[in-house]
Amino acid sequence: MATVALAGNPNCGKTSLFNALTGAHQHVGNWPGVTVERRSGTFRQDGLAVEVVDLPGTYSLAARSEDERVATDFLASQEADVIVNVLDASNLERNLYLTTQLLELRKPVVFALNMMDDAVRDGWTLDVPTLSALLGGPVVVTVGNRGEGIEALKAAILAQVRGDDPSLDPAQWPPRVTYGDDVEGEIRRLAEEVRRDEVLTAHLPGRWWALRLLEGAPDALEEAGRSHAAQAIQAQLARSRAFLEAHLGAGVDTLLAERRYGFAHGLVREVGRREGHPARHLTDRLDAVLTGRFLGFPIFLIVMVAIYTLTFVVGKYPQDWVSAGMGWLHDTAAAHLPPGELTSLFVDGVIPGVGSVLVFLPSIMILMGCVSFLEDTGYMARAAFIMDRLMHLMGLHGKSFIPLIMGMGCNTPAIQATRTLEARSDRLITILVTPFMSCSARLPVYILLAGAFFRPLQGALAVVGMHLLGFAVAIVAGKVLRLTLFRRENAPFVMELPPYRLPVLKTTLLHMWEKATVFLRKAGTLIFAGATLIWFLSNYPGLADRDLAARHRAAEAAVRAQGLPEAEEKAKLEDLDLAHKGTIMNSSLAARFGKVLEPAFRPLFDPDHRRAEAWKDGVALTAGFLAKEIVVGTMAVVHQARAEGEDGAALSPLQQSLRDRSGLTPLTALAFMVFVLIYTPCLGTVGMIYKETRSLGWTLFSVGYGLGLGWVLAWITVAGGRLLGFA
């Protein structure tokens, strides 16, 4: 199987081409940094299987950030048989800088001239045959998001893999970029010293090593330092640098960059022609308003409020439909399945546990659809600039805002997205504050409690307030971390603003479906297992107590013997059943565990010591460590929510149960929401923090300070509310 690497600048459409080539549905967005790790897929053409590897975008092979290192390491390895250099046709000159470095690798290259529709719209006409001749490889015109040019690209890749055209053999190419006699002379001398080490030049040209060493690339210097020819290489490197800086009057890396930009500029002048003087671009006119100094931030807030309003108002209708469906399933199962422990597991554990989470699926899909729409338009990249000034308050810059925004969807990929940050201190601070962003898994908890304890408008404001509180806590925590643990490093903020684009409906729907499948997969596995475990812990050993069961049957028989009217008898039997389940629950393993935790949570959720079943809070929050969605499912099981709601009730059965029987008040419910927002991130996020920091210490620090901070903020909520006279 041949391996093809997709390489190019950030936001040049690599992932769109990857999806079109392989049929995959990887996430794409109109902003830099969507792809931060390598992804692979395959396609088969003319009987040959080809593996396609989508690499993170990079402006050069200098590898300053973690995602750029992933791309550089793979391109320099022996794994890639062919490189597809994806070029943004509407911004060709800037994209060609990376091309000059890729050509030095002397590997077969296909050039995908992507986003050609944007270039034509901007008035560009490009001479593709001349471009191909000057670059020395096939150039294929593509529009990745529409699948245009994909078959031609596959054919060009196969021709390179099979070596159909000997003239395209990279080993025969002369250097495409020349750096002048003085520099070329030093490159040759240094390359000769590098060739003393057969390991270094086994699969990479000596010239490539010489250029990397002259540029001062840390990885190249490190590799050369381990060579058995290290002394000769380093001595020649010192002589070459001293000679060039003395004779040319500038740093070597600056000289090399000037030559590369010169090549790119000259090539575009040769192959490109722009008609007339285009009027002020639409992107510039929109940016004048949307990123303006005075209007930018208010517009951003309005957009955020509009998204959440749409999520709650429109999402309420399908939410009710799913709730009614789960109620029907519960009633049907309870009426037709024989009594027994398995029926109890299904009716009282699985259906309420999983169903209480599933009802929020429509709201989450709508929210993710809105976020995807904004990403594809290019507005999310502007949001980073709008928030740059605010981000400086926490000692970071606007580039850190992208992972924080991604955290609104899920904290786990947001942690991984910090790879785009060059400075380690910026990465660590962003990693440590990202879990405070209110992810979609917390949303069901907010909707559940806000709907149960607040009027509709107050509830909507409470949910929006949770998101703003998460961001405010991230700002304060980031500032404290910058002032205490990360004082020295602070990288400047440079980020490319993509042009505005009209999102493709299919892409937005795919993003919504992807989020739905992830959610449904969790519901069918993790939440199902969690609901089953919670049912077991909250029903045993009481469910196996034969004496208790016998007393319950005797009590039921006594009621039936009274000859009461049917409705009254049914109500009494239901009350007996509820009391029986309550007895089982309060003597269960979960109750024993919850009562151990109860003193720690009492100041937050039971400050007056009036709640008999306050232990249930600790059980639900502990289960939330696995995944925040499980909090709602656990509450449904331990609070024994009736399947059917009251006639005409606007609340779900679980919301009615919480409001009428849990003992929570609006104030303690708000404190519960605050604690869920801040406390220890879920297991998946903790695992990603460990992976990205490669430090058990920072991982434990994240867990510990989140837990402590969550407790303190929830306590402040309750104490402050009581001082103001709220209950």
PDB file of N, CA and C in Angstrom, residues 80-160:
ATOM      1  N   ALA A  80       6.134   8.526   4.081  1.00  0.00           N
ATOM      2  CA  ALA A  80       5.393   9.134   2.963  1.00  0.00           C
ATOM      3  C   ALA A  80       6.076   8.805   1.641  1.00  0.00           C
ATOM      4  N   ASP A  81       5.335   8.106   0.748  1.00  0.00           N
ATOM      5  CA  ASP A  81       5.869   7.814  -0.596  1.00  0.00           C
ATOM      6  C   ASP A  81       5.672   9.004  -1.523  1.00  0.00           C
ATOM      7  N   VAL A  82       4.553   9.713  -1.353  1.00  0.00           N
ATOM      8  CA  VAL A  82       4.234  10.870  -2.194  1.00  0.00           C
ATOM      9  C   VAL A  82       3.693  11.968  -1.277  1.00  0.00           C
ATOM     10  N   ILE A  83       4.055  13.204  -1.569  1.00  0.00           N
ATOM     11  CA  ILE A  83       3.503  14.347  -0.836  1.00  0.00           C
ATOM     12  C   ILE A  83       2.526  15.071  -1.756  1.00  0.00           C
ATOM     13  N   VAL A  84       1.317  15.310  -1.266  1.00  0.00           N
ATOM     14  CA  VAL A  84       0.377  16.179  -1.977  1.00  0.00           C
ATOM     15  C   VAL A  84       0.442  17.537  -1.283  1.00  0.00           C
ATOM     16  N   ASN A  85       1.044  18.499  -1.953  1.00  0.00           N
ATOM     17  CA  ASN A  85       1.170  19.847  -1.386  1.00  0.00           C
ATOM     18  C   ASN A  85      -0.091  20.633  -1.750  1.00  0.00           C
ATOM     19  N   VAL A  86      -0.957  20.863  -0.752  1.00  0.00           N
ATOM     20  CA  VAL A  86      -2.215  21.565  -0.988  1.00  0.00           C
ATOM     21  C   VAL A  86      -1.948  23.070  -0.931  1.00  0.00           C
ATOM     22  N   LEU A  87      -2.269  23.764  -2.025  1.00  0.00           N
ATOM     23  CA  LEU A  87      -2.013  25.203  -2.131  1.00  0.00           C
ATOM     24  C   LEU A  87      -3.335  25.951  -2.221  1.00  0.00           C
ATOM     25  N   ASP A  88      -3.486  26.966  -1.406  1.00  0.00           N
ATOM     26  CA  ASP A  88      -4.661  27.835  -1.498  1.00  0.00           C
ATOM     27  C   ASP A  88      -4.464  28.764  -2.701  1.00  0.00           C
ATOM     28  N   ALA A  89      -5.219  28.511  -3.770  1.00  0.00           N
ATOM     29  CA  ALA A  89      -5.006  29.264  -5.013  1.00  0.00           C
ATOM     30  C   ALA A  89      -5.290  30.752  -4.843  1.00  0.00           C
ATOM     31  N   SER A  90      -6.139  31.090  -3.869  1.00  0.00           N
ATOM     32  CA  SER A  90      -6.465  32.503  -3.665  1.00  0.00           C
ATOM     33  C   SER A  90      -5.383  33.224  -2.853  1.00  0.00           C
ATOM     34  N   ASN A  91      -4.424  32.482  -2.338  1.00  0.00           N
ATOM     35  CA  ASN A  91      -3.338  33.071  -1.549  1.00  0.00           C
ATOM     36  C   ASN A  91      -2.044  32.322  -1.869  1.00  0.00           C
ATOM     37  N   LEU A  92      -1.760  32.231  -3.167  1.00  0.00           N
ATOM     38  CA  LEU A  92      -0.722  31.327  -3.638  1.00  0.00           C
ATOM     39  C   LEU A  92       0.672  31.710  -3.146  1.00  0.00           C
ATOM     40  N   GLU A  93       0.990  33.001  -3.178  1.00  0.00           N
ATOM     41  CA  GLU A  93       2.353  33.415  -2.858  1.00  0.00           C
ATOM     42  C   GLU A  93       2.757  32.997  -1.445  1.00  0.00           C
ATOM     43  N   ARG A  94       1.849  33.213  -0.494  1.00  0.00           N
ATOM     44  CA  ARG A  94       2.174  32.838   0.879  1.00  0.00           C
ATOM     45  C   ARG A  94       2.315  31.325   1.034  1.00  0.00           C
ATOM     46  N   ASN A  95       1.465  30.551   0.320  1.00  0.00           N
ATOM     47  CA  ASN A  95       1.510  29.095   0.424  1.00  0.00           C
ATOM     48  C   ASN A  95       2.787  28.501  -0.151  1.00  0.00           C
ATOM     49  N   LEU A  96       3.410  29.208  -1.096  1.00  0.00           N
ATOM     50  CA  LEU A  96       4.587  28.650  -1.765  1.00  0.00           C
ATOM     51  C   LEU A  96       5.831  28.627  -0.878  1.00  0.00           C
ATOM     52  N   TYR A  97       5.824  29.352   0.230  1.00  0.00           N
ATOM     53  CA  TYR A  97       6.990  29.303   1.130  1.00  0.00           C
ATOM     54  C   TYR A  97       7.208  27.875   1.623  1.00  0.00           C
ATOM     55  N   LEU A  98       6.132  27.222   2.079  1.00  0.00           N
ATOM     56  CA  LEU A  98       6.254  25.829   2.514  1.00  0.00           C
ATOM     57  C   LEU A  98       6.675  24.938   1.349  1.00  0.00           C
ATOM     58  N   THR A  99       6.181  25.256   0.151  1.00  0.00           N
ATOM     59  CA  THR A  99       6.521  24.455  -1.028  1.00  0.00           C
ATOM     60  C   THR A  99       8.027  24.427  -1.257  1.00  0.00           C
ATOM     61  N   THR A 100       8.682  25.579  -1.086  1.00  0.00           N
ATOM     62  CA  THR A 100      10.130  25.615  -1.300  1.00  0.00           C
ATOM     63  C   THR A 100      10.859  24.663  -0.356  1.00  0.00           C
ATOM     64  N   GLN A 101      10.328  24.479   0.845  1.00  0.00           N
ATOM     65  CA  GLN A 101      10.956  23.554   1.791  1.00  0.00           C
ATOM     66  C   GLN A 101      10.619  22.105   1.467  1.00  0.00           C
ATOM     67  N   LEU A 102       9.384  21.863   1.032  1.00  0.00           N
ATOM     68  CA  LEU A 102       8.996  20.494   0.666  1.00  0.00           C
ATOM     69  C   LEU A 102       9.826  19.993  -0.511  1.00  0.00           C
ATOM     70  N   LEU A 103      10.121  20.891  -1.460  1.00  0.00           N
ATOM     71  CA  LEU A 103      10.903  20.477  -2.631  1.00  0.00           C
ATOM     72  C   LEU A 103      12.303  20.026  -2.240  1.00  0.00           C
ATOM     73  N   GLU A 104      12.823  20.584  -1.140  1.00  0.00           N
ATOM     74  CA  GLU A 104      14.167  20.196  -0.696  1.00  0.00           C
ATOM     75  C   GLU A 104      14.200  18.773  -0.156  1.00  0.00           C
ATOM     76  N   LEU A 105      13.032  18.201   0.162  1.00  0.00           N
ATOM     77  CA  LEU A 105      12.993  16.825   0.656  1.00  0.00           C
ATOM     78  C   LEU A 105      13.263  15.818  -0.453  1.00  0.00           C
ATOM     79  N   ARG A 106      13.147  16.261  -1.724  1.00  0.00           N
ATOM     80  CA  ARG A 106      13.387  15.404  -2.896  1.00  0.00           C
ATOM     81  C   ARG A 106      12.495  14.165  -2.888  1.00  0.00           C
ATOM     82  N   LYS A 107      11.242  14.355  -2.548  1.00  0.00           N
ATOM     83  CA  LYS A 107      10.262  13.276  -2.611  1.00  0.00           C
ATOM     84  C   LYS A 107       9.259  13.603  -3.711  1.00  0.00           C
ATOM     85  N   PRO A 108       8.629  12.582  -4.310  1.00  0.00           N
ATOM     86  CA  PRO A 108       7.612  12.853  -5.336  1.00  0.00           C
ATOM     87  C   PRO A 108       6.502  13.749  -4.777  1.00  0.00           C
ATOM     88  N   VAL A 109       6.157  14.788  -5.528  1.00  0.00           N
ATOM     89  CA  VAL A 109       5.170  15.753  -5.055  1.00  0.00           C
ATOM     90  C   VAL A 109       4.105  15.965  -6.123  1.00  0.00           C
ATOM     91  N   VAL A 110       2.848  16.020  -5.671  1.00  0.00           N
ATOM     92  CA  VAL A 110       1.730  16.459  -6.512  1.00  0.00           C
ATOM     93  C   VAL A 110       1.211  17.747  -5.891  1.00  0.00           C
ATOM     94  N   PHE A 111       0.967  18.767  -6.717  1.00  0.00           N
ATOM     95  CA  PHE A 111       0.489  20.053  -6.209  1.00  0.00           C
ATOM     96  C   PHE A 111      -1.008  20.168  -6.464  1.00  0.00           C
ATOM     97  N   ALA A 112      -1.784  20.280  -5.392  1.00  0.00           N
ATOM     98  CA  ALA A 112      -3.236  20.448  -5.511  1.00  0.00           C
ATOM     99  C   ALA A 112      -3.555  21.930  -5.379  1.00  0.00           C
ATOM    100  N   LEU A 113      -3.934  22.550  -6.486  1.00  0.00           N
ATOM    101  CA  LEU A 113      -4.258  23.985  -6.482  1.00  0.00           C
ATOM    102  C   LEU A 113      -5.707  24.126  -6.040  1.00  0.00           C
ATOM    103  N   ASN A 114      -5.880  24.203  -4.705  1.00  0.00           N
ATOM    104  CA  ASN A 114      -7.222  24.123  -4.121  1.00  0.00           C
ATOM    105  C   ASN A 114      -7.876  25.507  -3.989  1.00  0.00           C
ATOM    106  N   MET A 115      -9.181  25.500  -3.749  1.00  0.00           N
ATOM    107  CA  MET A 115      -9.960  26.741  -3.603  1.00  0.00           C
ATOM    108  C   MET A 115      -9.830  27.618  -4.853  1.00  0.00           C
ATOM    109  N   MET A 116      -9.817  26.976  -5.988  1.00  0.00           N
ATOM    110  CA  MET A 116      -9.669  27.728  -7.232  1.00  0.00           C
ATOM    111  C   MET A 116     -10.875  28.634  -7.463  1.00  0.00           C
ATOM    112  N   ASP A 117     -12.023  28.234  -6.947  1.00  0.00           N
ATOM    113  CA  ASP A 117     -13.210  29.087  -7.109  1.00  0.00           C
ATOM    114  C   ASP A 117     -13.037  30.431  -6.409  1.00  0.00           C
ATOM    115  N   ASP A 118     -12.393  30.419  -5.236  1.00  0.00           N
ATOM    116  CA  ASP A 118     -12.134  31.676  -4.525  1.00  0.00           C
ATOM    117  C   ASP A 118     -11.169  32.557  -5.310  1.00  0.00           C
ATOM    118  N   ALA A 119     -10.137  31.913  -5.910  1.00  0.00           N
ATOM    119  CA  ALA A 119      -9.148  32.673  -6.676  1.00  0.00           C
ATOM    120  C   ALA A 119      -9.801  33.343  -7.886  1.00  0.00           C
ATOM    121  N   VAL A 120     -10.673  32.608  -8.572  1.00  0.00           N
ATOM    122  CA  VAL A 120     -11.363  33.171  -9.745  1.00  0.00           C
ATOM    123  C   VAL A 120     -12.266  34.325  -9.316  1.00  0.00           C
ATOM    124  N   ARG A 121     -12.941  34.131  -8.163  1.00  0.00           N
ATOM    125  CA  ARG A 121     -13.829  35.186  -7.661  1.00  0.00           C
ATOM    126  C   ARG A 121     -13.041  36.455  -7.327  1.00  0.00           C
ATOM    127  N   ASP A 122     -11.789  36.262  -6.898  1.00  0.00           N
ATOM    128  CA  ASP A 122     -10.952  37.425  -6.578  1.00  0.00           C
ATOM    129  C   ASP A 122     -10.278  38.036  -7.805  1.00  0.00           C
ATOM    130  N   GLY A 123     -10.564  37.482  -8.976  1.00  0.00           N
ATOM    131  CA  GLY A 123     -10.021  38.065 -10.203  1.00  0.00           C
ATOM    132  C   GLY A 123      -8.727  37.453 -10.693  1.00  0.00           C
ATOM    133  N   TRP A 124      -8.315  36.319 -10.098  1.00  0.00           N
ATOM    134  CA  TRP A 124      -7.041  35.709 -10.475  1.00  0.00           C
ATOM    135  C   TRP A 124      -7.205  34.784 -11.678  1.00  0.00           C
ATOM    136  N   THR A 125      -6.239  34.839 -12.582  1.00  0.00           N
ATOM    137  CA  THR A 125      -6.104  33.851 -13.654  1.00  0.00           C
ATOM    138  C   THR A 125      -4.715  33.231 -13.504  1.00  0.00           C
ATOM    139  N   LEU A 126      -4.658  31.906 -13.391  1.00  0.00           N
ATOM    140  CA  LEU A 126      -3.383  31.219 -13.145  1.00  0.00           C
ATOM    141  C   LEU A 126      -3.038  30.319 -14.320  1.00  0.00           C
ATOM    142  N   ASP A 127      -1.806  30.410 -14.788  1.00  0.00           N
ATOM    143  CA  ASP A 127      -1.306  29.580 -15.877  1.00  0.00           C
ATOM    144  C   ASP A 127      -0.831  28.258 -15.275  1.00  0.00           C
ATOM    145  N   VAL A 128      -1.722  27.278 -15.253  1.00  0.00           N
ATOM    146  CA  VAL A 128      -1.428  26.022 -14.571  1.00  0.00           C
ATOM    147  C   VAL A 128      -0.282  25.254 -15.228  1.00  0.00           C
ATOM    148  N   PRO A 129      -0.234  25.123 -16.596  1.00  0.00           N
ATOM    149  CA  PRO A 129       0.906  24.389 -17.193  1.00  0.00           C
ATOM    150  C   PRO A 129       2.254  25.021 -16.846  1.00  0.00           C
ATOM    151  N   THR A 130       2.331  26.357 -16.875  1.00  0.00           N
ATOM    152  CA  THR A 130       3.601  27.012 -16.525  1.00  0.00           C
ATOM    153  C   THR A 130       3.936  26.794 -15.051  1.00  0.00           C
ATOM    154  N   LEU A 131       2.931  26.849 -14.214  1.00  0.00           N
ATOM    155  CA  LEU A 131       3.154  26.597 -12.781  1.00  0.00           C
ATOM    156  C   LEU A 131       3.714  25.194 -12.575  1.00  0.00           C
ATOM    157  N   SER A 132       3.154  24.221 -13.308  1.00  0.00           N
ATOM    158  CA  SER A 132       3.624  22.847 -13.203  1.00  0.00           C
ATOM    159  C   SER A 132       5.082  22.736 -13.654  1.00  0.00           C
ATOM    160  N   ALA A 133       5.411  23.423 -14.738  1.00  0.00           N
ATOM    161  CA  ALA A 133       6.786  23.362 -15.250  1.00  0.00           C
ATOM    162  C   ALA A 133       7.767  23.995 -14.268  1.00  0.00           C
ATOM    163  N   LEU A 134       7.384  25.096 -13.654  1.00  0.00           N
ATOM    164  CA  LEU A 134       8.296  25.795 -12.745  1.00  0.00           C
ATOM    165  C   LEU A 134       8.475  25.043 -11.425  1.00  0.00           C
ATOM    166  N   LEU A 135       7.420  24.368 -10.982  1.00  0.00           N
ATOM    167  CA  LEU A 135       7.529  23.623  -9.727  1.00  0.00           C
ATOM    168  C   LEU A 135       8.137  22.240  -9.945  1.00  0.00           C
ATOM    169  N   GLY A 136       8.022  21.723 -11.170  1.00  0.00           N
ATOM    170  CA  GLY A 136       8.621  20.428 -11.464  1.00  0.00           C
ATOM    171  C   GLY A 136       7.747  19.253 -11.104  1.00  0.00           C
ATOM    172  N   GLY A 137       6.452  19.452 -10.970  1.00  0.00           N
ATOM    173  CA  GLY A 137       5.548  18.355 -10.648  1.00  0.00           C
ATOM    174  C   GLY A 137       4.161  18.638 -11.181  1.00  0.00           C
ATOM    175  N   PRO A 138       3.309  17.617 -11.224  1.00  0.00           N
ATOM    176  CA  PRO A 138       1.951  17.828 -11.732  1.00  0.00           C
ATOM    177  C   PRO A 138       1.135  18.753 -10.832  1.00  0.00           C
ATOM    178  N   VAL A 139       0.372  19.653 -11.435  1.00  0.00           N
ATOM    179  CA  VAL A 139      -0.500  20.563 -10.699  1.00  0.00           C
ATOM    180  C   VAL A 139      -1.946  20.229 -11.082  1.00  0.00           C
ATOM    181  N   VAL A 140      -2.776  19.958 -10.084  1.00  0.00           N
ATOM    182  CA  VAL A 140      -4.171  19.592 -10.309  1.00  0.00           C
ATOM    183  C   VAL A 140      -5.057  20.653  -9.659  1.00  0.00           C
ATOM    184  N   VAL A 141      -5.998  21.184 -10.429  1.00  0.00           N
ATOM    185  CA  VAL A 141      -6.928  22.183  -9.896  1.00  0.00           C
ATOM    186  C   VAL A 141      -8.055  21.467  -9.158  1.00  0.00           C
ATOM    187  N   THR A 142      -8.322  21.873  -7.902  1.00  0.00           N
ATOM    188  CA  THR A 142      -9.364  21.221  -7.094  1.00  0.00           C
ATOM    189  C   THR A 142     -10.203  22.260  -6.345  1.00  0.00           C
ATOM    190  N   VAL A 143     -11.424  21.840  -6.020  1.00  0.00           N
ATOM    191  CA  VAL A 143     -12.263  22.566  -5.047  1.00  0.00           C
ATOM    192  C   VAL A 143     -12.723  21.492  -4.064  1.00  0.00           C
ATOM    193  N   GLY A 144     -12.001  21.352  -2.978  1.00  0.00           N
ATOM    194  CA  GLY A 144     -12.161  20.204  -2.091  1.00  0.00           C
ATOM    195  C   GLY A 144     -13.552  20.055  -1.509  1.00  0.00           C
ATOM    196  N   ASN A 145     -14.163  21.160  -1.054  1.00  0.00           N
ATOM    197  CA  ASN A 145     -15.458  21.030  -0.382  1.00  0.00           C
ATOM    198  C   ASN A 145     -16.582  20.663  -1.342  1.00  0.00           C
ATOM    199  N   ARG A 146     -16.332  20.765  -2.644  1.00  0.00           N
ATOM    200  CA  ARG A 146     -17.337  20.340  -3.626  1.00  0.00           C
ATOM    201  C   ARG A 146     -16.923  19.070  -4.368  1.00  0.00           C
ATOM    202  N   GLY A 147     -15.784  18.535  -4.056  1.00  0.00           N
ATOM    203  CA  GLY A 147     -15.320  17.302  -4.691  1.00  0.00           C
ATOM    204  C   GLY A 147     -14.848  17.484  -6.113  1.00  0.00           C
ATOM    205  N   GLU A 148     -14.551  18.698  -6.545  1.00  0.00           N
ATOM    206  CA  GLU A 148     -14.121  18.939  -7.926  1.00  0.00           C
ATOM    207  C   GLU A 148     -12.624  18.648  -8.062  1.00  0.00           C
ATOM    208  N   GLY A 149     -12.262  17.953  -9.135  1.00  0.00           N
ATOM    209  CA  GLY A 149     -10.857  17.655  -9.424  1.00  0.00           C
ATOM    210  C   GLY A 149     -10.309  16.460  -8.674  1.00  0.00           C
ATOM    211  N   ILE A 150     -11.157  15.732  -7.953  1.00  0.00           N
ATOM    212  CA  ILE A 150     -10.661  14.634  -7.116  1.00  0.00           C
ATOM    213  C   ILE A 150     -10.167  13.461  -7.961  1.00  0.00           C
ATOM    214  N   GLU A 151     -10.887  13.128  -9.033  1.00  0.00           N
ATOM    215  CA  GLU A 151     -10.450  12.007  -9.863  1.00  0.00           C
ATOM    216  C   GLU A 151      -9.112  12.319 -10.527  1.00  0.00           C
ATOM    217  N   ALA A 152      -8.945  13.552 -10.992  1.00  0.00           N
ATOM    218  CA  ALA A 152      -7.660  13.941 -11.597  1.00  0.00           C
ATOM    219  C   ALA A 152      -6.541  13.896 -10.563  1.00  0.00           C
ATOM    220  N   LEU A 153      -6.867  14.280  -9.332  1.00  0.00           N
ATOM    221  CA  LEU A 153      -5.856  14.234  -8.269  1.00  0.00           C
ATOM    222  C   LEU A 153      -5.449  12.793  -7.973  1.00  0.00           C
ATOM    223  N   LYS A 154      -6.436  11.887  -7.933  1.00  0.00           N
ATOM    224  CA  LYS A 154      -6.120  10.473  -7.702  1.00  0.00           C
ATOM    225  C   LYS A 154      -5.224   9.938  -8.815  1.00  0.00           C
ATOM    226  N   ALA A 155      -5.545  10.311 -10.053  1.00  0.00           N
ATOM    227  CA  ALA A 155      -4.739   9.830 -11.185  1.00  0.00           C
ATOM    228  C   ALA A 155      -3.304  10.364 -11.088  1.00  0.00           C
ATOM    229  N   ALA A 156      -3.151  11.623 -10.697  1.00  0.00           N
ATOM    230  CA  ALA A 156      -1.803  12.200 -10.568  1.00  0.00           C
ATOM    231  C   ALA A 156      -1.021  11.514  -9.449  1.00  0.00           C
ATOM    232  N   ILE A 157      -1.716  11.196  -8.350  1.00  0.00           N
ATOM    233  CA  ILE A 157      -1.059  10.499  -7.237  1.00  0.00           C
ATOM    234  C   ILE A 157      -0.575   9.127  -7.699  1.00  0.00           C
ATOM    235  N   LEU A 158      -1.443   8.403  -8.401  1.00  0.00           N
ATOM    236  CA  LEU A 158      -1.056   7.069  -8.868  1.00  0.00           C
ATOM    237  C   LEU A 158       0.110   7.121  -9.841  1.00  0.00           C
ATOM    238  N   ALA A 159       0.120   8.141 -10.704  1.00  0.00           N
ATOM    239  CA  ALA A 159       1.233   8.270 -11.650  1.00  0.00           C
ATOM    240  C   ALA A 159       2.550   8.470 -10.898  1.00  0.00           C
ATOM    241  N   GLN A 160       2.511   9.240  -9.819  1.00  0.00           N
ATOM    242  CA  GLN A 160       3.725   9.457  -9.022  1.00  0.00           C
ATOM    243  C   GLN A 160       4.128   8.190  -8.279  1.00  0.00           C
TER     244      GLN A 160
END
